[in-house]
Coordinates of C-alpha atoms in Angstrom, one line a residue:
M10 CA 37.2 -55.9 -141.5
K11 CA 37.8 -59.5 -140.9
G12 CA 40.7 -58.4 -138.7
C13 CA 38.3 -56.0 -137.0
R14 CA 35.9 -58.3 -136.0
K15 CA 38.6 -61.2 -135.0
N16 CA 39.8 -58.4 -132.6
N17 CA 36.7 -57.7 -131.2
V18 CA 35.8 -61.3 -130.4
R19 CA 39.0 -61.4 -128.9
R20 CA 38.4 -58.4 -126.6
I21 CA 35.0 -60.2 -125.6
V22 CA 36.4 -63.4 -124.9
L23 CA 39.0 -62.1 -122.5
G24 CA 36.6 -59.7 -120.9
G25 CA 34.2 -62.4 -119.9
L26 CA 37.4 -64.6 -118.9
L27 CA 38.2 -61.7 -116.4
T28 CA 35.0 -61.1 -115.2
M29 CA 34.7 -64.8 -114.3
V30 CA 37.9 -64.9 -112.4
V31 CA 36.6 -62.0 -110.1
L32 CA 33.5 -63.6 -109.7
V33 CA 35.3 -66.8 -108.5
L34 CA 37.3 -65.0 -106.1
A35 CA 34.6 -63.1 -104.6
F36 CA 32.6 -66.3 -104.0
A37 CA 35.4 -68.1 -102.8
G38 CA 36.1 -65.4 -99.8
R39 CA 32.4 -65.5 -98.8
T40 CA 32.6 -69.0 -98.6
V41 CA 35.7 -69.3 -96.6
L42 CA 34.2 -66.4 -94.5
F43 CA 31.2 -68.3 -93.7
K44 CA 32.9 -71.6 -93.2
N45 CA 35.1 -70.0 -90.5
N46 CA 31.7 -68.4 -88.6
L47 CA 33.0 -65.2 -88.3
P48 CA 30.6 -62.5 -87.5
A49 CA 32.1 -60.2 -90.3
A50 CA 31.3 -62.8 -92.7
L51 CA 27.6 -62.1 -92.4
T52 CA 27.8 -58.3 -93.4
Q53 CA 31.3 -58.5 -95.6
A54 CA 30.5 -56.8 -99.0
V55 CA 31.6 -59.0 -101.9
P56 CA 33.6 -57.1 -104.3
L57 CA 31.6 -56.6 -107.7
A58 CA 33.2 -56.6 -110.7
P59 CA 34.1 -53.0 -111.9
P60 CA 31.4 -51.4 -114.6
D61 CA 33.4 -51.8 -117.5
A62 CA 34.8 -55.1 -116.6
G63 CA 33.5 -56.5 -120.6
R64 CA 36.6 -54.3 -122.0
L65 CA 39.9 -55.0 -121.5
Q66 CA 41.5 -52.4 -119.4
P67 CA 45.2 -51.6 -119.5
L68 CA 46.9 -52.9 -115.8
P69 CA 49.8 -51.2 -114.9
G70 CA 52.9 -53.9 -115.1
F71 CA 50.8 -56.4 -116.5
A72 CA 52.9 -56.7 -119.5
S73 CA 56.2 -56.9 -117.8
G74 CA 55.2 -60.3 -115.8
A75 CA 54.6 -58.1 -112.4
A76 CA 52.2 -60.2 -110.1
F77 CA 48.4 -59.4 -110.3
S78 CA 47.1 -57.4 -107.2
M79 CA 44.1 -56.2 -105.9
S80 CA 43.4 -54.0 -102.8
L81 CA 41.8 -56.4 -100.2
T82 CA 40.6 -55.9 -96.7
P83 CA 42.6 -58.4 -94.3
S84 CA 39.8 -61.0 -94.3
Q85 CA 39.3 -61.0 -98.1
A86 CA 42.9 -61.3 -98.3
A87 CA 43.0 -64.3 -95.8
A88 CA 40.0 -65.9 -97.8
Q89 CA 41.8 -65.3 -101.3
T90 CA 44.8 -67.2 -99.8
S91 CA 42.9 -69.8 -98.5
A92 CA 40.7 -70.3 -101.8
K93 CA 43.9 -70.4 -103.8
T94 CA 45.7 -73.1 -101.5
A95 CA 42.4 -75.3 -101.8
I96 CA 42.8 -75.4 -105.6
R97 CA 46.1 -76.2 -105.7
A98 CA 45.6 -79.0 -103.1
K99 CA 42.5 -80.6 -105.3
A100 CA 45.1 -79.9 -108.2
A101 CA 47.6 -81.7 -106.6
V102 CA 45.2 -84.9 -105.6
K103 CA 43.8 -85.0 -109.2
N104 CA 47.3 -85.5 -110.6
G105 CA 48.3 -88.1 -107.8
A106 CA 50.5 -86.1 -105.9
T107 CA 50.3 -86.8 -101.6
V108 CA 49.0 -83.3 -100.1
S109 CA 50.9 -83.1 -96.8
K110 CA 49.3 -80.9 -94.1
A111 CA 51.3 -79.2 -91.5
P112 CA 51.8 -80.9 -88.2
A113 CA 48.9 -79.9 -85.6
K114 CA 50.1 -77.9 -82.6
P115 CA 49.9 -80.4 -79.5
P116 CA 47.1 -79.3 -77.0
L117 CA 48.4 -77.3 -74.0
P118 CA 48.1 -79.3 -70.9
A119 CA 45.0 -78.6 -68.5
Q120 CA 45.8 -76.3 -65.3
T121 CA 45.4 -78.4 -62.6
K122 CA 44.8 -76.9 -59.2
Q123 CA 47.4 -78.0 -56.4
K124 CA 45.9 -80.4 -54.1
T125 CA 47.5 -80.7 -50.4
V126 CA 46.6 -83.2 -47.5
Y127 CA 47.6 -82.7 -43.8
L128 CA 47.6 -85.8 -42.1
T129 CA 47.0 -85.2 -38.1
F130 CA 47.6 -87.4 -35.4
D131 CA 45.7 -86.9 -32.0
D132 CA 46.0 -88.3 -28.3
G133 CA 49.6 -89.6 -28.5
P134 CA 52.4 -90.4 -28.2
S135 CA 51.7 -94.1 -27.4
K136 CA 53.3 -97.6 -28.1
I137 CA 51.4 -97.2 -31.5
T138 CA 53.6 -93.8 -32.4
P139 CA 56.7 -95.8 -33.5
K140 CA 54.8 -97.7 -35.9
V141 CA 53.2 -95.0 -37.2
L142 CA 56.7 -93.0 -37.5
E143 CA 58.2 -95.8 -39.5
I144 CA 55.2 -96.0 -41.9
L145 CA 55.8 -92.3 -42.8
R146 CA 59.4 -92.2 -42.9
R147 CA 59.3 -95.3 -45.3
Q148 CA 56.6 -93.3 -47.3
G149 CA 58.4 -90.3 -47.4
V150 CA 55.6 -88.3 -45.8
K151 CA 55.1 -85.5 -43.1
A152 CA 52.3 -85.4 -40.8
T153 CA 51.2 -83.3 -37.5
F154 CA 51.1 -84.9 -34.2
F155 CA 48.8 -82.9 -31.5
V156 CA 50.1 -84.5 -28.6
L157 CA 48.9 -84.7 -24.7
G158 CA 51.1 -83.7 -22.3
E159 CA 50.7 -86.5 -19.7
Q160 CA 51.6 -88.8 -22.5
A161 CA 54.5 -86.4 -23.6
E162 CA 55.6 -86.6 -20.1
Q163 CA 55.9 -90.7 -19.8
R164 CA 57.3 -90.9 -23.3
P165 CA 59.7 -87.7 -23.9
E166 CA 61.9 -90.0 -26.6
L167 CA 58.7 -90.1 -28.9
I168 CA 58.4 -86.6 -28.8
S169 CA 62.3 -86.2 -29.6
A170 CA 61.5 -88.8 -32.4
I171 CA 59.0 -86.8 -33.7
W172 CA 60.5 -83.7 -33.8
E173 CA 63.8 -85.0 -35.1
Q174 CA 62.1 -86.5 -38.1
G175 CA 60.8 -83.3 -39.2
H176 CA 57.0 -83.6 -38.1
A177 CA 55.3 -80.8 -36.6
I178 CA 53.8 -81.0 -32.9
G179 CA 50.6 -79.3 -31.7
N180 CA 48.9 -79.2 -28.3
H181 CA 46.1 -81.3 -27.1
T182 CA 46.0 -80.1 -23.9
Y183 CA 47.3 -82.3 -20.9
N184 CA 44.8 -84.9 -20.0
H185 CA 41.9 -84.6 -22.5
N186 CA 39.2 -84.6 -19.9
Y187 CA 36.1 -83.0 -21.2
R188 CA 34.6 -81.9 -17.7
D189 CA 37.8 -80.4 -16.7
L190 CA 38.4 -78.4 -20.2
Y191 CA 35.3 -77.0 -20.6
S192 CA 33.9 -76.0 -17.6
S193 CA 35.8 -72.5 -17.6
F194 CA 38.7 -71.0 -19.8
T195 CA 41.0 -70.8 -17.3
E196 CA 41.0 -74.3 -16.7
F197 CA 41.5 -75.0 -20.5
W198 CA 44.3 -72.3 -20.5
S199 CA 46.2 -73.9 -17.3
Q200 CA 46.3 -77.3 -19.5
I201 CA 47.6 -75.8 -22.9
K202 CA 50.4 -74.0 -20.7
Q203 CA 51.2 -77.0 -18.9
T204 CA 51.8 -79.0 -22.3
E205 CA 53.4 -75.9 -23.7
E206 CA 56.3 -76.2 -21.1
I207 CA 56.6 -79.9 -21.1
V208 CA 56.9 -80.2 -25.1
R209 CA 59.5 -76.7 -24.9
N210 CA 61.7 -78.5 -22.4
I211 CA 62.0 -81.6 -24.7
T212 CA 62.4 -80.2 -27.7
G213 CA 63.4 -76.5 -26.9
V214 CA 60.3 -75.0 -29.0
R215 CA 56.6 -73.8 -27.9
P216 CA 53.9 -75.5 -30.1
Q217 CA 51.7 -72.5 -31.4
L218 CA 49.2 -75.3 -32.7
V219 CA 46.3 -76.2 -30.7
R220 CA 43.5 -78.7 -31.3
A221 CA 40.4 -78.9 -28.7
P222 CA 39.8 -82.5 -27.5
G223 CA 36.7 -83.6 -29.4
G224 CA 37.0 -80.4 -31.5
T225 CA 35.4 -77.3 -31.1
F226 CA 31.8 -77.6 -32.2
G227 CA 29.9 -78.0 -29.1
H228 CA 32.8 -76.9 -26.5
F229 CA 34.2 -73.7 -27.5
D230 CA 32.3 -70.3 -27.3
K231 CA 33.5 -67.3 -28.5
T232 CA 35.7 -66.5 -25.4
Y233 CA 37.7 -69.5 -25.9
F234 CA 38.3 -68.5 -29.8
R235 CA 38.5 -65.3 -29.0
L236 CA 41.7 -65.5 -25.9
L237 CA 43.3 -68.0 -27.8
A238 CA 44.0 -65.9 -30.9
Q239 CA 45.1 -63.0 -28.4
A240 CA 47.8 -65.0 -26.9
G241 CA 49.4 -66.2 -30.3
Y242 CA 47.8 -69.8 -30.9
S243 CA 46.4 -71.2 -34.2
V244 CA 43.4 -73.7 -33.1
M245 CA 42.8 -76.0 -35.9
D246 CA 40.1 -78.2 -36.4
W247 CA 39.8 -80.4 -39.2
T248 CA 38.3 -81.1 -43.0
A249 CA 38.3 -85.1 -43.0
D250 CA 37.3 -87.5 -39.9
S251 CA 38.7 -91.1 -40.2
G252 CA 36.4 -92.2 -38.0
D253 CA 38.9 -94.2 -36.1
S254 CA 37.4 -92.7 -32.6
R255 CA 33.8 -93.2 -33.1
R256 CA 34.0 -96.2 -31.2
K257 CA 36.5 -98.7 -29.8
G258 CA 38.2 -101.2 -32.6
V259 CA 37.0 -99.7 -35.6
P260 CA 38.2 -101.7 -38.7
A261 CA 41.1 -100.7 -41.0
A262 CA 38.7 -100.9 -43.9
D263 CA 36.4 -98.6 -42.5
I264 CA 38.9 -96.1 -41.7
L265 CA 40.4 -96.3 -45.2
R266 CA 37.0 -95.7 -46.8
E267 CA 36.0 -92.5 -44.4
S268 CA 39.8 -91.2 -44.8
V269 CA 39.4 -91.2 -48.9
A270 CA 35.9 -90.2 -49.0
D271 CA 36.5 -87.1 -50.8
L272 CA 39.5 -87.0 -52.9
T273 CA 38.8 -84.0 -54.9
A274 CA 39.3 -81.2 -52.3
S275 CA 41.8 -78.8 -52.9
R276 CA 42.7 -78.8 -49.3
V277 CA 42.3 -81.8 -46.8
I278 CA 43.1 -81.8 -42.9
L279 CA 42.3 -85.5 -42.1
L280 CA 42.0 -86.5 -38.6
L281 CA 43.5 -89.8 -37.3
H282 CA 44.7 -90.8 -33.8
D283 CA 48.1 -92.4 -32.6
G284 CA 46.9 -93.0 -29.0
G285 CA 46.4 -96.4 -27.2
G286 CA 44.1 -99.0 -29.2
H287 CA 44.1 -97.5 -32.4
E288 CA 46.2 -100.0 -33.9
Q289 CA 43.9 -100.2 -36.9
S290 CA 44.4 -96.8 -37.7
A291 CA 48.3 -97.5 -38.3
K292 CA 47.1 -100.4 -40.0
A293 CA 45.2 -98.3 -42.5
L294 CA 47.4 -95.6 -42.8
P295 CA 49.9 -97.1 -45.7
E296 CA 47.0 -97.6 -48.0
I297 CA 45.8 -93.8 -47.0
I298 CA 48.9 -92.7 -48.3
R299 CA 49.1 -94.4 -51.5
R300 CA 45.2 -93.2 -52.3
Y301 CA 46.1 -89.8 -51.8
K302 CA 49.4 -90.2 -53.8
A303 CA 47.5 -91.5 -56.6
A304 CA 44.7 -88.5 -56.4
G305 CA 47.8 -86.1 -56.9
Y306 CA 47.9 -84.8 -53.6
T307 CA 51.5 -83.4 -52.1
F308 CA 51.5 -83.8 -47.9
G309 CA 51.9 -81.1 -46.1
V310 CA 52.7 -80.1 -42.5
L311 CA 50.5 -77.6 -40.2
D312 CA 52.2 -74.5 -38.8
A313 CA 50.6 -71.1 -37.5
E314 CA 50.7 -69.7 -41.2
V315 CA 48.3 -72.3 -42.4
Q316 CA 44.9 -70.6 -42.8
P317 CA 43.0 -72.5 -39.7
V318 CA 40.1 -74.5 -39.8
Q319 CA 37.5 -74.1 -37.1
F320 CA 34.1 -75.3 -36.2
R321 CA 31.4 -72.8 -35.9
V322 CA 30.0 -72.0 -32.3
S323 CA 27.2 -74.5 -31.7
A324 CA 24.0 -72.8 -29.6
S325 CA 25.0 -75.2 -26.8
A326 CA 28.1 -73.9 -26.3
A327 CA 26.9 -70.2 -26.5
G328 CA 24.9 -70.7 -24.0
A329 CA 26.7 -72.7 -21.7
G330 CA 27.3 -69.8 -19.4
H331 CA 31.0 -70.3 -18.8
A332 CA 32.7 -68.0 -16.6
Q333 CA 34.5 -65.1 -18.2
P334 CA 37.8 -64.4 -17.1
S335 CA 38.8 -61.0 -15.3
K336 CA 40.2 -58.4 -17.0
A337 CA 43.6 -58.3 -14.8
W338 CA 43.8 -62.4 -15.3
I339 CA 43.5 -61.5 -19.2
A340 CA 46.1 -58.6 -18.7
A341 CA 48.6 -60.7 -16.8
N342 CA 48.0 -64.1 -18.7
I343 CA 46.8 -63.7 -22.2
L344 CA 48.1 -60.8 -23.8
P345 CA 51.9 -61.0 -22.7
N346 CA 51.8 -64.7 -24.0
R347 CA 51.6 -63.3 -27.8
G348 CA 55.2 -61.9 -27.4
L349 CA 56.4 -65.8 -26.7
F350 CA 55.6 -66.6 -30.6
T351 CA 56.8 -62.9 -31.8
P352 CA 60.0 -63.0 -33.6
G353 CA 62.5 -61.0 -31.7
K354 CA 65.9 -60.8 -30.2
A355 CA 68.0 -63.4 -28.1
L356 CA 68.6 -62.4 -24.3
A357 CA 72.3 -62.8 -23.7
L358 CA 73.1 -63.1 -20.1
E359 CA 76.8 -61.9 -19.0
V360 CA 77.1 -63.4 -15.6
G361 CA 80.7 -63.7 -14.3
L362 CA 82.9 -65.2 -16.8
L363 CA 80.1 -67.2 -17.9
E364 CA 77.4 -66.3 -20.7
A365 CA 74.2 -68.0 -21.8
K366 CA 71.7 -66.9 -24.4
L367 CA 67.8 -67.1 -24.2
L368 CA 66.1 -67.6 -27.6
P369 CA 62.8 -65.4 -28.5
G370 CA 59.8 -67.2 -26.7
E371 CA 62.3 -68.4 -24.1
Y372 CA 61.7 -65.1 -22.1
T373 CA 59.2 -62.4 -21.5
I374 CA 58.8 -58.8 -21.0
S375 CA 56.5 -57.6 -18.5
G376 CA 56.2 -54.1 -16.7
G377 CA 59.6 -53.5 -17.9
Q378 CA 61.4 -56.4 -16.4
Y379 CA 62.7 -59.6 -17.9
K380 CA 60.9 -63.1 -17.0
V381 CA 62.7 -66.0 -17.4
P382 CA 62.2 -70.0 -16.8
L383 CA 63.9 -70.8 -13.6
R384 CA 65.5 -74.2 -15.1
A385 CA 66.7 -73.0 -18.4
A386 CA 68.6 -69.7 -16.9
V387 CA 70.1 -71.3 -14.1
E388 CA 71.1 -74.5 -15.7
R389 CA 72.7 -72.8 -18.6
L390 CA 74.7 -70.6 -16.5
G391 CA 76.2 -73.7 -14.6
G392 CA 73.8 -73.9 -11.7
K393 CA 71.5 -76.7 -10.8
V394 CA 67.7 -77.2 -10.5
S395 CA 65.9 -79.6 -8.7
W396 CA 61.7 -79.7 -8.1
E397 CA 60.2 -79.8 -4.1
V398 CA 57.0 -81.9 -4.4
S399 CA 56.1 -80.9 -0.9
S400 CA 56.0 -77.1 -1.4
R401 CA 55.8 -77.4 -5.1
S402 CA 58.9 -75.1 -5.2
G403 CA 61.9 -75.3 -7.3
R404 CA 65.4 -75.6 -5.4
V405 CA 68.3 -74.0 -6.8
V406 CA 71.8 -74.5 -6.2
W407 CA 74.3 -72.0 -7.5
N408 CA 77.1 -69.6 -6.9
G409 CA 77.3 -71.4 -3.2
R410 CA 73.9 -70.2 -2.1
T411 CA 70.8 -72.2 -2.1
I412 CA 67.5 -70.5 -3.2
L413 CA 64.1 -71.9 -2.9
A414 CA 61.6 -70.1 -5.4
D415 CA 57.8 -70.3 -4.0
A416 CA 55.1 -69.6 -6.3
A417 CA 52.5 -70.2 -3.9
H418 CA 54.1 -67.5 -1.7
Q419 CA 55.6 -65.5 -4.1
Q420 CA 59.0 -65.3 -2.6
L421 CA 62.7 -66.5 -2.9
T422 CA 63.9 -67.9 0.5
I423 CA 68.1 -67.6 0.1
T424 CA 70.6 -69.4 2.2
D425 CA 74.2 -68.6 1.8
G426 CA 77.2 -71.2 2.4
D427 CA 77.2 -70.1 6.2
G428 CA 73.9 -71.1 6.6
R429 CA 72.2 -67.6 7.0
Q430 CA 68.7 -67.3 5.7
Q431 CA 66.8 -64.5 4.1
I432 CA 63.4 -64.5 2.4
R433 CA 62.6 -61.9 -0.3
S434 CA 59.3 -61.2 -2.1
A435 CA 59.6 -62.0 -5.5
D436 CA 57.7 -62.4 -9.2
V437 CA 57.3 -66.3 -9.2
Q438 CA 54.7 -68.2 -11.5
L439 CA 54.1 -71.5 -12.2
I440 CA 52.8 -71.8 -15.8
G441 CA 52.2 -75.3 -16.6
S442 CA 54.9 -77.1 -15.4
S443 CA 57.8 -74.7 -15.2
L444 CA 58.4 -71.8 -12.8
W445 CA 58.8 -68.6 -14.3
V446 CA 61.0 -65.8 -12.2
S447 CA 62.3 -62.2 -12.5
L448 CA 65.3 -62.4 -13.7
R449 CA 66.7 -59.4 -11.8
G450 CA 65.5 -61.0 -8.5
L451 CA 66.8 -64.2 -9.5
L452 CA 70.4 -62.7 -10.4
D453 CA 70.0 -60.5 -7.1
A454 CA 69.3 -63.8 -5.2
A455 CA 72.4 -65.6 -6.8
G456 CA 74.9 -62.9 -6.0
H457 CA 75.1 -61.7 -9.3
P458 CA 73.3 -58.1 -9.3
P459 CA 73.0 -56.8 -12.7
L460 CA 75.1 -53.9 -13.8
T461 CA 73.8 -53.0 -17.5
A462 CA 71.1 -54.1 -19.9
A463 CA 71.4 -53.0 -23.3
V464 CA 69.7 -53.6 -26.5
T465 CA 71.1 -53.9 -29.9
G466 CA 70.1 -54.6 -33.4
E467 CA 70.9 -58.3 -32.9
E468 CA 70.2 -58.7 -29.2
R469 CA 69.4 -58.0 -25.7
R470 CA 72.0 -58.2 -23.2
V471 CA 72.3 -58.1 -19.4
K472 CA 75.6 -57.8 -17.9
T473 CA 76.1 -58.7 -14.0
L474 CA 78.9 -58.7 -11.6

């Protein structure tokens, strides 16, 4: 009887202990879920003790020393594991042990957006340009120079230096005269083409970038924008003005302040000048570069692939009543021009025992005829070209003949070795400062009539006698 009573007491004690273990685990799981602020913790059902928890139940595998397990949801299992870990940690601290925490993962680096600044210089080249080039060289920075045609004519060696040092060259018209440029689009066009040919004769490359003197705001109407785009040009204004042209003698400190006023923009196109009288701009340049570098900017070079920045058309420009070019003028000048910038095939000229090549952009095709720059075509084939100032004509000496190319009268005057002379009608155009002629007309006049014209996957080829 006494043994039975002891057994009953033992069962009651063991049952009570089991109930306490289950309740502790459930409470710990609920606490962990609450601390983790999981939405599921607000609705998680706490496991209740089974109805017969007061009695000792046979547990499969328990007697053989197998691990005690319960069927828990993932959140309950995580809570239980966390609770056990916390209990072990408290016990270790209580016994004087040191608890080592798992090393924290380093924070991921913040994603920084790419920032690019384009330094641009207008109105050169001038005596200040070499100093600007030297600063850029020392700093390892490239820039874009929007040059004036009349300055390029006077200082071709500086155009070559700009190009050879890896900078970009843009077109800033010929003389920067607002009255001429903004009286009509055809005058603006004439100056663009004139400067383009000057630069091409020096570098061999046509500038496709155009910047309007004074910017487009207040000067361009929709016709200017539309026709220049149709002709293949990229018009580029600016996003930041250094203020170096607002008045004469702007101090370097003021230029610096305006140039770095906003160092948070992802793209900056900065307007500076390297024309005469802008010594202070060159003085401010090293610190301008240092500030942009410190702010995390890279330095870019503009080209036709860069998204252009263009000011809106002002009400005054829209209502200025500029004369509109005729459809015939547009067809003759604007539409063929785009081909100068379109990737294409080189034109090989096989003339007698000589061969020359004109690259894409150095010739055009109009009305099924090749048109070429007179000087480039003749000189590459061994002839000589000079400029007749009085008649504004090109004088060619080639293959024992003298040819006078006259754009005003649209004719070629040919004088052979015996002094005999003949005059032929011809397609002769003065584009900028270069004469362009029909290739067939030129070859016929020189005594090299074309025999064949072919096009392959690699090139175009014209073969003559």
